[in-house]
Tab-separated table of C-alpha atoms in Angstrom:
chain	number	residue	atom	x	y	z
A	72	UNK	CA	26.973	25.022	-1.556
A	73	UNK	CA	24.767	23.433	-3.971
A	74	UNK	CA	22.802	21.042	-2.480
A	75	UNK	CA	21.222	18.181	-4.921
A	76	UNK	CA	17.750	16.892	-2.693
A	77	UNK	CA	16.426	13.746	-4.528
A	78	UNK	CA	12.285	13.224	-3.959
A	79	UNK	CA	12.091	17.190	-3.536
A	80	UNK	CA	8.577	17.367	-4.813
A	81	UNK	CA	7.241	15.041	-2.049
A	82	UNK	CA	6.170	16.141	1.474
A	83	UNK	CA	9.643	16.199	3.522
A	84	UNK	CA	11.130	17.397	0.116
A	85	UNK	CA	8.922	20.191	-1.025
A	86	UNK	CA	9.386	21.681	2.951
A	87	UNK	CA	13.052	21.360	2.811
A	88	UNK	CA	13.547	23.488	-0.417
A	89	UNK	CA	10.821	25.818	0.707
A	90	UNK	CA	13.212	25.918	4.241
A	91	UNK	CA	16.563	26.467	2.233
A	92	UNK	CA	15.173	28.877	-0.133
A	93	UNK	CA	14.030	31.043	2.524
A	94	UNK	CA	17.538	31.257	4.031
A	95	UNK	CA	19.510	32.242	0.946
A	96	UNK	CA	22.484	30.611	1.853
A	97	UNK	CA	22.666	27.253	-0.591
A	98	UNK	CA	21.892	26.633	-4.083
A	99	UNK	CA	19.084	24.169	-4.136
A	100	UNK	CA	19.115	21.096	-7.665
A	101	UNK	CA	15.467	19.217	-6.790
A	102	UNK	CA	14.887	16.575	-8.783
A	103	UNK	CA	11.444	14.017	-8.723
A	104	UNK	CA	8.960	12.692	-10.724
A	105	UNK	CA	6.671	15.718	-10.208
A	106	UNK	CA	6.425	19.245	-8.840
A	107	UNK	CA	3.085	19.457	-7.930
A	108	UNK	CA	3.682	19.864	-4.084
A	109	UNK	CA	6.400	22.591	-5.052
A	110	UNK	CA	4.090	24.687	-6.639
A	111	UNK	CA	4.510	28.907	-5.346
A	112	UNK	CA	7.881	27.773	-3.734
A	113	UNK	CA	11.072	28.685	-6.251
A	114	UNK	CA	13.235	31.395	-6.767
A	115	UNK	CA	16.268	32.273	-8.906
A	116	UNK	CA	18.321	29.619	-6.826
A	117	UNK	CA	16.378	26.754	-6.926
A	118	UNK	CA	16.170	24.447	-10.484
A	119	UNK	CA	14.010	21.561	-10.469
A	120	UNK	CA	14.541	18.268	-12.679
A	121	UNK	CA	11.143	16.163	-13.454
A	122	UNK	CA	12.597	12.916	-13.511
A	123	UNK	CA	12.056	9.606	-12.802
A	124	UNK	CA	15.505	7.644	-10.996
A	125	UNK	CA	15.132	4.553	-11.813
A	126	UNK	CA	14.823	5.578	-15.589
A	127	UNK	CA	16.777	8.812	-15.909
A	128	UNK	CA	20.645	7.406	-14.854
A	129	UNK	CA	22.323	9.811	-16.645
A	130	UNK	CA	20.565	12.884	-15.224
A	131	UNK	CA	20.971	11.614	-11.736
A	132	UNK	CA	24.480	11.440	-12.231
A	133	UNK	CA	24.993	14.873	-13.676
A	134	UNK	CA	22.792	16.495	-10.861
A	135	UNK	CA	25.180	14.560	-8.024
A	136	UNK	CA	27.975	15.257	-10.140
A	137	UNK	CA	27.847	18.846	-9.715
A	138	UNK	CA	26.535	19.036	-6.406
A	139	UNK	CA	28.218	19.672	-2.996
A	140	UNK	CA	25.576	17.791	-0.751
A	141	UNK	CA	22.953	15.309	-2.067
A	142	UNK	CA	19.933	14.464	0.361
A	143	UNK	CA	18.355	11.447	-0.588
A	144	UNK	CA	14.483	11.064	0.395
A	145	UNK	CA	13.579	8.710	-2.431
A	146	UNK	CA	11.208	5.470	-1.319
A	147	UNK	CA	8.117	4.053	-1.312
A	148	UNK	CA	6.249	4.929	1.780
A	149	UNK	CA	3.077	3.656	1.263
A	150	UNK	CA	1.792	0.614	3.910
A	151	UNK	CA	-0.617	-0.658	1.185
A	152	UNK	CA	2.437	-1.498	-1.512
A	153	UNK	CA	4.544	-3.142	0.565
A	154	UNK	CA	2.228	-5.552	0.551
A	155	UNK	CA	0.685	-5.587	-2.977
A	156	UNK	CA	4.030	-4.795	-4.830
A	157	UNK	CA	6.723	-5.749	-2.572
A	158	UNK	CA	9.349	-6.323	-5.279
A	159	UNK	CA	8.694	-2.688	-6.372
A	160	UNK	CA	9.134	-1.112	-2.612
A	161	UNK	CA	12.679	-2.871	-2.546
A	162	UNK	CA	13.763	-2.084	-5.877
A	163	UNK	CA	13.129	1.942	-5.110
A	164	UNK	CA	13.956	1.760	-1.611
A	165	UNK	CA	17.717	-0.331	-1.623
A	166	UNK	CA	18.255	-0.953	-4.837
A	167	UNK	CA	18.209	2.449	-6.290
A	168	UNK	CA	19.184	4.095	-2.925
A	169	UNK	CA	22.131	2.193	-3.493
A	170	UNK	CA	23.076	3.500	-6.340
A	171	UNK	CA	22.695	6.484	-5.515
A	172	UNK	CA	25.125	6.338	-2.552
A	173	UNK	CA	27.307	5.055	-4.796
A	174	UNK	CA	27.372	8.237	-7.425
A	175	UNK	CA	28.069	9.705	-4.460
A	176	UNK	CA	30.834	7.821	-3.327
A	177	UNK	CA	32.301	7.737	-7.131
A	178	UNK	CA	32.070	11.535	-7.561
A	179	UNK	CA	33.226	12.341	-3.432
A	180	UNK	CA	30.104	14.122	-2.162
A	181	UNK	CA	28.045	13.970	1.346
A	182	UNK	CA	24.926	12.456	1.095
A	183	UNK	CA	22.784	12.795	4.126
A	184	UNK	CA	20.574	9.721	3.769
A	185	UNK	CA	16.805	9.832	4.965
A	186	UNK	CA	16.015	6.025	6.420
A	187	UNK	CA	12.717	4.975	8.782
A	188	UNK	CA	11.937	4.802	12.030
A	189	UNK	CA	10.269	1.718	11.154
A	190	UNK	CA	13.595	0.099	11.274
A	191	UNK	CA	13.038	-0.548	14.706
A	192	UNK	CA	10.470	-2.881	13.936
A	193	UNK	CA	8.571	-4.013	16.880
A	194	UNK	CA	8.954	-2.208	20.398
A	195	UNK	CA	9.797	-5.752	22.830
A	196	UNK	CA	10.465	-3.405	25.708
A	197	UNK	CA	12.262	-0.665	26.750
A	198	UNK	CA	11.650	3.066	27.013
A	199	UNK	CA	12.657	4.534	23.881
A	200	UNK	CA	14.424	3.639	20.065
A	201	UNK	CA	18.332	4.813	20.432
A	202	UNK	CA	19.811	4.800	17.467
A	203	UNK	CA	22.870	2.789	18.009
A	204	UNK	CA	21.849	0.144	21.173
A	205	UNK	CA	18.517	-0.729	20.261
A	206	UNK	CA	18.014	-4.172	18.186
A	207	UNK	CA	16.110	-4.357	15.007
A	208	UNK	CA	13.295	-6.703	15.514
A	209	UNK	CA	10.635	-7.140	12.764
A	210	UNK	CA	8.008	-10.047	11.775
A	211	UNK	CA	8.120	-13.148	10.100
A	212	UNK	CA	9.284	-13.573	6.066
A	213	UNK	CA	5.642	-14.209	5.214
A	214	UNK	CA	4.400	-10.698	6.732
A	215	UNK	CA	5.522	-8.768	3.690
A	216	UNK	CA	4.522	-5.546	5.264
A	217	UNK	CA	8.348	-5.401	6.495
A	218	UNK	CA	9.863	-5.222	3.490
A	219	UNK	CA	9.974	-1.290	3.574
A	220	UNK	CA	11.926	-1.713	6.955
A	221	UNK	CA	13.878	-4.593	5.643
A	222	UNK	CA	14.870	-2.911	3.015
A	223	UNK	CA	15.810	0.521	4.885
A	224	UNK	CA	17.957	-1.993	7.376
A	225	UNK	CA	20.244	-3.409	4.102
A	226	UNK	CA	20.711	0.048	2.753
A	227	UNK	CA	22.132	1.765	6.310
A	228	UNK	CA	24.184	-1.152	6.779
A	229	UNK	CA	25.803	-1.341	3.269
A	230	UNK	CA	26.367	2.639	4.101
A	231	UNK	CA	27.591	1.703	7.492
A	232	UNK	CA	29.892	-0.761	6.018
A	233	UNK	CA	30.920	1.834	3.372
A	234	UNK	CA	31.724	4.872	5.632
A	235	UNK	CA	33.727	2.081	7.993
A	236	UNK	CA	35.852	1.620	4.757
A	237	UNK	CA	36.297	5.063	4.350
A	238	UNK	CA	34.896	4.848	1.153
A	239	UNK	CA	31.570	7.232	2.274
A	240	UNK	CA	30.955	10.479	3.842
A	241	UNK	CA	27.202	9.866	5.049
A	242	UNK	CA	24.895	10.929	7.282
A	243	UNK	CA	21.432	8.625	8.464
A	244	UNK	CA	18.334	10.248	9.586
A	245	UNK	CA	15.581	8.205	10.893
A	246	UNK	CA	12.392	10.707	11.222
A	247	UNK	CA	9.777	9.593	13.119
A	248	UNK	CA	6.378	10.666	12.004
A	249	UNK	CA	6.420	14.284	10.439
A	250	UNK	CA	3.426	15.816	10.103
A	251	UNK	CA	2.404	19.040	7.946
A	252	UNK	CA	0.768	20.831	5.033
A	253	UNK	CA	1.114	18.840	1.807
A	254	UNK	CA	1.945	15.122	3.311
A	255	UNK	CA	0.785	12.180	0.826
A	256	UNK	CA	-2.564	13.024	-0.688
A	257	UNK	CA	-6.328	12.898	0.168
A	258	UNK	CA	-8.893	9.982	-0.015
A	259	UNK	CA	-12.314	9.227	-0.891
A	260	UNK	CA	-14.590	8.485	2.032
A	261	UNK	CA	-14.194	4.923	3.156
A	262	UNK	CA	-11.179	4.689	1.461
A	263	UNK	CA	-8.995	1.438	2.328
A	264	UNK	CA	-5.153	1.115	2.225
A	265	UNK	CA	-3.482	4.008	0.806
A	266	UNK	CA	-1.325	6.825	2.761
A	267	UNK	CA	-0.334	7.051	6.242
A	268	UNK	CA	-2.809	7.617	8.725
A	269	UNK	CA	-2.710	11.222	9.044
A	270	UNK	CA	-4.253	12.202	5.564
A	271	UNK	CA	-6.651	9.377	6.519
A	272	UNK	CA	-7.747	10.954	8.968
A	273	UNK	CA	-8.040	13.787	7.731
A	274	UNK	CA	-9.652	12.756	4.552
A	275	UNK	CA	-12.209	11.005	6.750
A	276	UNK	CA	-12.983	14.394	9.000
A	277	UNK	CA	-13.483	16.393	5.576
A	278	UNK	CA	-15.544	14.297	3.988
A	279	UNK	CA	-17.968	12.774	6.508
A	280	UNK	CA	-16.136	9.433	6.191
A	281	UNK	CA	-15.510	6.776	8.881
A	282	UNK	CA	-12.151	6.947	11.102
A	283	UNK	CA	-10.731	3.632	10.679
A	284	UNK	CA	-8.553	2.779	13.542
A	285	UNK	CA	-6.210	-0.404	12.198
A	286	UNK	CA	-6.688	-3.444	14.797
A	287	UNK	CA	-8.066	-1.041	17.234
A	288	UNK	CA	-5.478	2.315	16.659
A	289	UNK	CA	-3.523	0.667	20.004
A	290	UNK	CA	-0.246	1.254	18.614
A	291	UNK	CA	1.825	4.461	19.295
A	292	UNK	CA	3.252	6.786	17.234
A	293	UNK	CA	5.535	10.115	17.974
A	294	UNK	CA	4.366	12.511	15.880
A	295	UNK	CA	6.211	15.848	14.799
A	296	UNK	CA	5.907	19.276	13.200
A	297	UNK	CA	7.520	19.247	9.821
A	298	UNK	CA	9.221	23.339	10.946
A	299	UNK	CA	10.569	20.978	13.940
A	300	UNK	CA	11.992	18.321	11.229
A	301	UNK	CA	13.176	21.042	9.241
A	302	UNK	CA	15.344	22.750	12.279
A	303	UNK	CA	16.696	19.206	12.882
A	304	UNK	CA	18.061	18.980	9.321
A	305	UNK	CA	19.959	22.405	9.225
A	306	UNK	CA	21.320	21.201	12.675
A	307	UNK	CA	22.466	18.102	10.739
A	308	UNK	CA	23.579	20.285	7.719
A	309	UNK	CA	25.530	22.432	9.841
A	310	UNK	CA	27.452	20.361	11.818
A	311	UNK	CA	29.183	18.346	9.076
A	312	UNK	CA	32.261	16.889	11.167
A	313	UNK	CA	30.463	15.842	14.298
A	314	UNK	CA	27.874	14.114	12.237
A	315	UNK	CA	30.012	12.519	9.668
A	316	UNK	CA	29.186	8.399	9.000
A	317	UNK	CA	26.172	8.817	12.126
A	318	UNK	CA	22.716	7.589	12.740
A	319	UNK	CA	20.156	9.941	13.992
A	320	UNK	CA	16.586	10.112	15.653
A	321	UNK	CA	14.488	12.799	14.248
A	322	UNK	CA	11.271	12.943	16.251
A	323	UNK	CA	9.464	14.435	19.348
A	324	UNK	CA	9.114	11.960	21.800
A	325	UNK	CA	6.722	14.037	24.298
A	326	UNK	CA	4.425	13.857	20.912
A	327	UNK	CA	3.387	10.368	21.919
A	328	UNK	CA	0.367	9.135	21.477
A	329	UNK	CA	-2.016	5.975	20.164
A	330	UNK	CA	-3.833	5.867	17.295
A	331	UNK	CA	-6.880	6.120	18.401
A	332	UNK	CA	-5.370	9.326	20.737
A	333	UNK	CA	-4.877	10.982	17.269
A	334	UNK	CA	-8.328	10.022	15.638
A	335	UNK	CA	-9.860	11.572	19.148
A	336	UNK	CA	-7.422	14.813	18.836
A	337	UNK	CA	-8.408	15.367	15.435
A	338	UNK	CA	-11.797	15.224	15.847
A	339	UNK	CA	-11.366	18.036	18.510
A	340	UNK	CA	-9.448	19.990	16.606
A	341	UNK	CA	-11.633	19.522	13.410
A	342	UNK	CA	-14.384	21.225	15.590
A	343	UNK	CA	-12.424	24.166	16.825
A	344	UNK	CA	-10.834	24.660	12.928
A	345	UNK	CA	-14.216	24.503	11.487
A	346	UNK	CA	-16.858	25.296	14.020
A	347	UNK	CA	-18.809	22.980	13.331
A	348	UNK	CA	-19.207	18.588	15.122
A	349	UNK	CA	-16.968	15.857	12.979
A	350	UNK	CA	-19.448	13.961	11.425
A	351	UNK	CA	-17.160	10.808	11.646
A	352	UNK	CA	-17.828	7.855	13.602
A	353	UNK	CA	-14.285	5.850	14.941
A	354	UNK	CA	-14.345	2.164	13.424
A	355	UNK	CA	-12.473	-0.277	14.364
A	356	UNK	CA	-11.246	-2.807	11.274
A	357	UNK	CA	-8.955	-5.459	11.014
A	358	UNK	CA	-5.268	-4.542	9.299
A	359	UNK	CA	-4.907	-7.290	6.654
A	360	UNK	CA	-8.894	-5.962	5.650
A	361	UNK	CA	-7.148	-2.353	5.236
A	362	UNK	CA	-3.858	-2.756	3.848
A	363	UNK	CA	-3.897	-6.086	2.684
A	364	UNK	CA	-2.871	-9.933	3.012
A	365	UNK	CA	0.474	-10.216	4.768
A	366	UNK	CA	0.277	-6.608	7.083
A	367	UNK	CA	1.377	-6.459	10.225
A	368	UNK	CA	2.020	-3.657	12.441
A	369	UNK	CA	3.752	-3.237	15.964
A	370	UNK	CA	3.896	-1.261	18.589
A	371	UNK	CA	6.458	1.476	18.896
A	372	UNK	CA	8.494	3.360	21.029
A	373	UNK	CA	9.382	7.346	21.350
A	374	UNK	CA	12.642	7.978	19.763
A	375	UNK	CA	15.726	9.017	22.240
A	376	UNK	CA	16.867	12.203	20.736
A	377	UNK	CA	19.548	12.838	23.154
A	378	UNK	CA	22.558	12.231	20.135
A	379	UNK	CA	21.068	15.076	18.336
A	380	UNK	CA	19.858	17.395	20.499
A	381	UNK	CA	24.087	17.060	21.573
A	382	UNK	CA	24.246	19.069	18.682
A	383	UNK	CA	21.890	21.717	19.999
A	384	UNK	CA	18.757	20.490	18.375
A	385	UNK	CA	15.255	20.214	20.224
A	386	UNK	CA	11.617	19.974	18.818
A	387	UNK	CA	9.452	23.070	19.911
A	388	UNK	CA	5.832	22.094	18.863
A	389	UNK	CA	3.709	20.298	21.169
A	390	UNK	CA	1.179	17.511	19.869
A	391	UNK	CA	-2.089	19.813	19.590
A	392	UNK	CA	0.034	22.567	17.934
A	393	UNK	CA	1.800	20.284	15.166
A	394	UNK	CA	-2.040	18.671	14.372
A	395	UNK	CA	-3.459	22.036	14.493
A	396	UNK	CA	-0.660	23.447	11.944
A	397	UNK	CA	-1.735	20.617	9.830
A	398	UNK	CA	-5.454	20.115	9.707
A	399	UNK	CA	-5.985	24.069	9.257
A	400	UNK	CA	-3.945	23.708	5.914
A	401	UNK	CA	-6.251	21.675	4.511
A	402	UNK	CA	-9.505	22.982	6.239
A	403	UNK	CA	-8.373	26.041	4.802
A	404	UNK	CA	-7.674	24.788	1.253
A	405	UNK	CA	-10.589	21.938	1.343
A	406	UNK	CA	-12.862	22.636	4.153
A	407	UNK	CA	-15.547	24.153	1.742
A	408	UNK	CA	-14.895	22.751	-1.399
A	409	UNK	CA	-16.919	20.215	-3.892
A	410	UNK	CA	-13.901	19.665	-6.291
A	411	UNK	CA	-13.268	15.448	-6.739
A	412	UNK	CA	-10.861	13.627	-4.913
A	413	UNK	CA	-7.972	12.061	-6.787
A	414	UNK	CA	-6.596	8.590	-5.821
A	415	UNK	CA	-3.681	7.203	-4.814
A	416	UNK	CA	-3.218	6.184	-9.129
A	417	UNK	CA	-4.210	9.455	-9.567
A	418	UNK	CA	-7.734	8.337	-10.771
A	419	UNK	CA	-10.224	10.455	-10.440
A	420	UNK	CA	-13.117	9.560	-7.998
A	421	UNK	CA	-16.902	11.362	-9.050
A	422	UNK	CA	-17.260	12.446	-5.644
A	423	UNK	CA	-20.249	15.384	-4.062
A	424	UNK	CA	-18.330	15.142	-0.796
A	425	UNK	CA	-17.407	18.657	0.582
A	426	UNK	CA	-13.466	18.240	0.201
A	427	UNK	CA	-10.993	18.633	-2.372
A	428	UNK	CA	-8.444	17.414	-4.255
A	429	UNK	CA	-4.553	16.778	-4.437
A	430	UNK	CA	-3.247	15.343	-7.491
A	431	UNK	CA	-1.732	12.090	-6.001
A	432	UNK	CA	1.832	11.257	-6.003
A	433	UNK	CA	3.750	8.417	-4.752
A	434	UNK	CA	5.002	9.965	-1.354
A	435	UNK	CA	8.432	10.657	-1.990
């Protein structure tokens, strides 16, 4: 096949080509606004587009045109703009989703959709998210932070309503929390807003920085190894009739943990990568203060994975393993480096600290 992946220079992107590559079965089109994160992966059946999709409409369309299977990771993911450029978060993340679904639906191709776990919104009981029992529950109009999800919500059910027409062939993952080499970009110490909390943290543990856990790190994430989010995706690619117009969780729920569980594991782990004590101290600081006016988070639950692992599927790497696998990339990398750090604009910070740089991209 040829498969068309849309954000392939981000993290889940960059992993997926370097995952298809390697197997030599599939023609890979990546398109995005950069290839910095693809940089050593490539090979005689892989082309990459730089392109921006919400500029470049006539590009898009040739690239789904010609493809047999597009994957769409395009959004904003990002806590910090959904609240200081909320407009722009839904424009990327329905808007232009949409029409992406429907080149696809114009031009009769698959598109295997990648959604949110955040769609869930707020865990109000319960032992788990299921994918197609559990209600969607988020906050008030006035806490912005929910666009993202809000937006994520719209675009599965316009797809819903699409394949239930028969209009769509479509497939809906909802990954919960990959973690690997290469996700979002590094921060200055003491840093506020920006990326996920991972690359916080890690940022933090390289440079000396604080560990800031957001209104006390209480809430709990499931957090998985991107080789385990790969192997779910081939499962998904593979099985093209049982998963056609479905909803999946892509996590590992015995990954479970708090937030302030991760900044204590990565501390550890920081120790045994580098030999040497974290010099970061945990602080606790208020999420609005982080991410700014109108954020709110929730608590969450571990994904029920049974629908996919129906399909043979199960995640392999344990919690310490998948933030070992992580850190050491960019211990390795940035552990011993005085290179500058780049911001989240891409701006370049004068920085002494002992940790490098990654040319910041929007996290596609």
């Amino acid at each position: 096949m040829i498969i068309a992946i849309l954000g392939a220079g981000g993290f889940i992107g960059s992993h997926l080509v370097a995952h298809l590559l390697e197997r030599r079965e599939h023609r890979i089109v990546g398109l995005d606004l950069t290839d910095e994160k693809l940089r050593g992966i490539g090979g005689k059946n892989f082309t990459f587009h730089h392109a921006d999709i919400r500029w470049a409409s006539g590009t898009v369309e040739e690239v789904i045109s010609r493809a047999d299977l597009v994957v769409d990771l395009i959004a904003h993911a990002n806590p910090s703009l959904y609240v200081t450029t909320p407009l722009d978060v839904f424009e990327l993340n329905f808007t232009q989703n949409l029409r992406v679904a429907r080149l696809c639906m114009k031009h009769g191709k698959r598109l295997i959709q990648y959604s949110t776990a955040e769609v869930y919104g707020k865990a109000l009981g319960g032992e788990s998210f299921s994918e197609d029992t559990t209600d969607l529950v988020l906050g008030p109009i006035h806490r912005q932070r929910w666009i993202y999800a809000s937006a994520k919500i719209l675009l599965e059910r316009v797809l819903y309503a699409h394949g239930a027409a028969g209009d769509l062939d479509y497939t809906i993952v909802r990954p919960f929390n990959f973690v690997g080499p290469r996700i979002d970009y590094l921060v200055p110490a003491n840093a506020i807003g920006g990326p996920r909390v991972f690359p916080h943290f890690m940022s933090a543990l390289l440079s000396g920085g604080p560990l800031r856990l957001v209104d006390g790190g209480r809430v709990h994430r499931a957090f998985m190894h991107i080789a385990d989010a790969n192997a779910a995706f081939q499962t998904l690619l593979d099985s093209a009739g049982e998963t056609r117009n479905q909803i999946y969780n892509v996590g590992n729920p015995a990954n479970n943990t708090t937030v302030r569980g991760l900044a204590v594991l990565m501390s550890e782990m920081y120790e045994q990568l580098t030999g040497q004590t974290a010099r970061s101290q945990v602080e606790e600081i208020d999420g609005e203060a982080f991410y700014g006016e109108g954020y709110e988070d929730g608590d969450r639950l571990p994904p029920d994975i049974s629908k996919i692992q129906a399909l043979g599927w199960s995640p392999r790497y344990d919690l310490r393993t998948t933030v070992r696998d992580a850190m050491a990339y960019y211990v390795e990398r940035y552990g011993n480096s005085r290179r500058p750090i780049m911001s989240a604009s891409g701006a370049l910070f004068a920085s002494l600290l002992p940790v490098g740089g990654l040319v910041a991209n929007l996290p596609f």
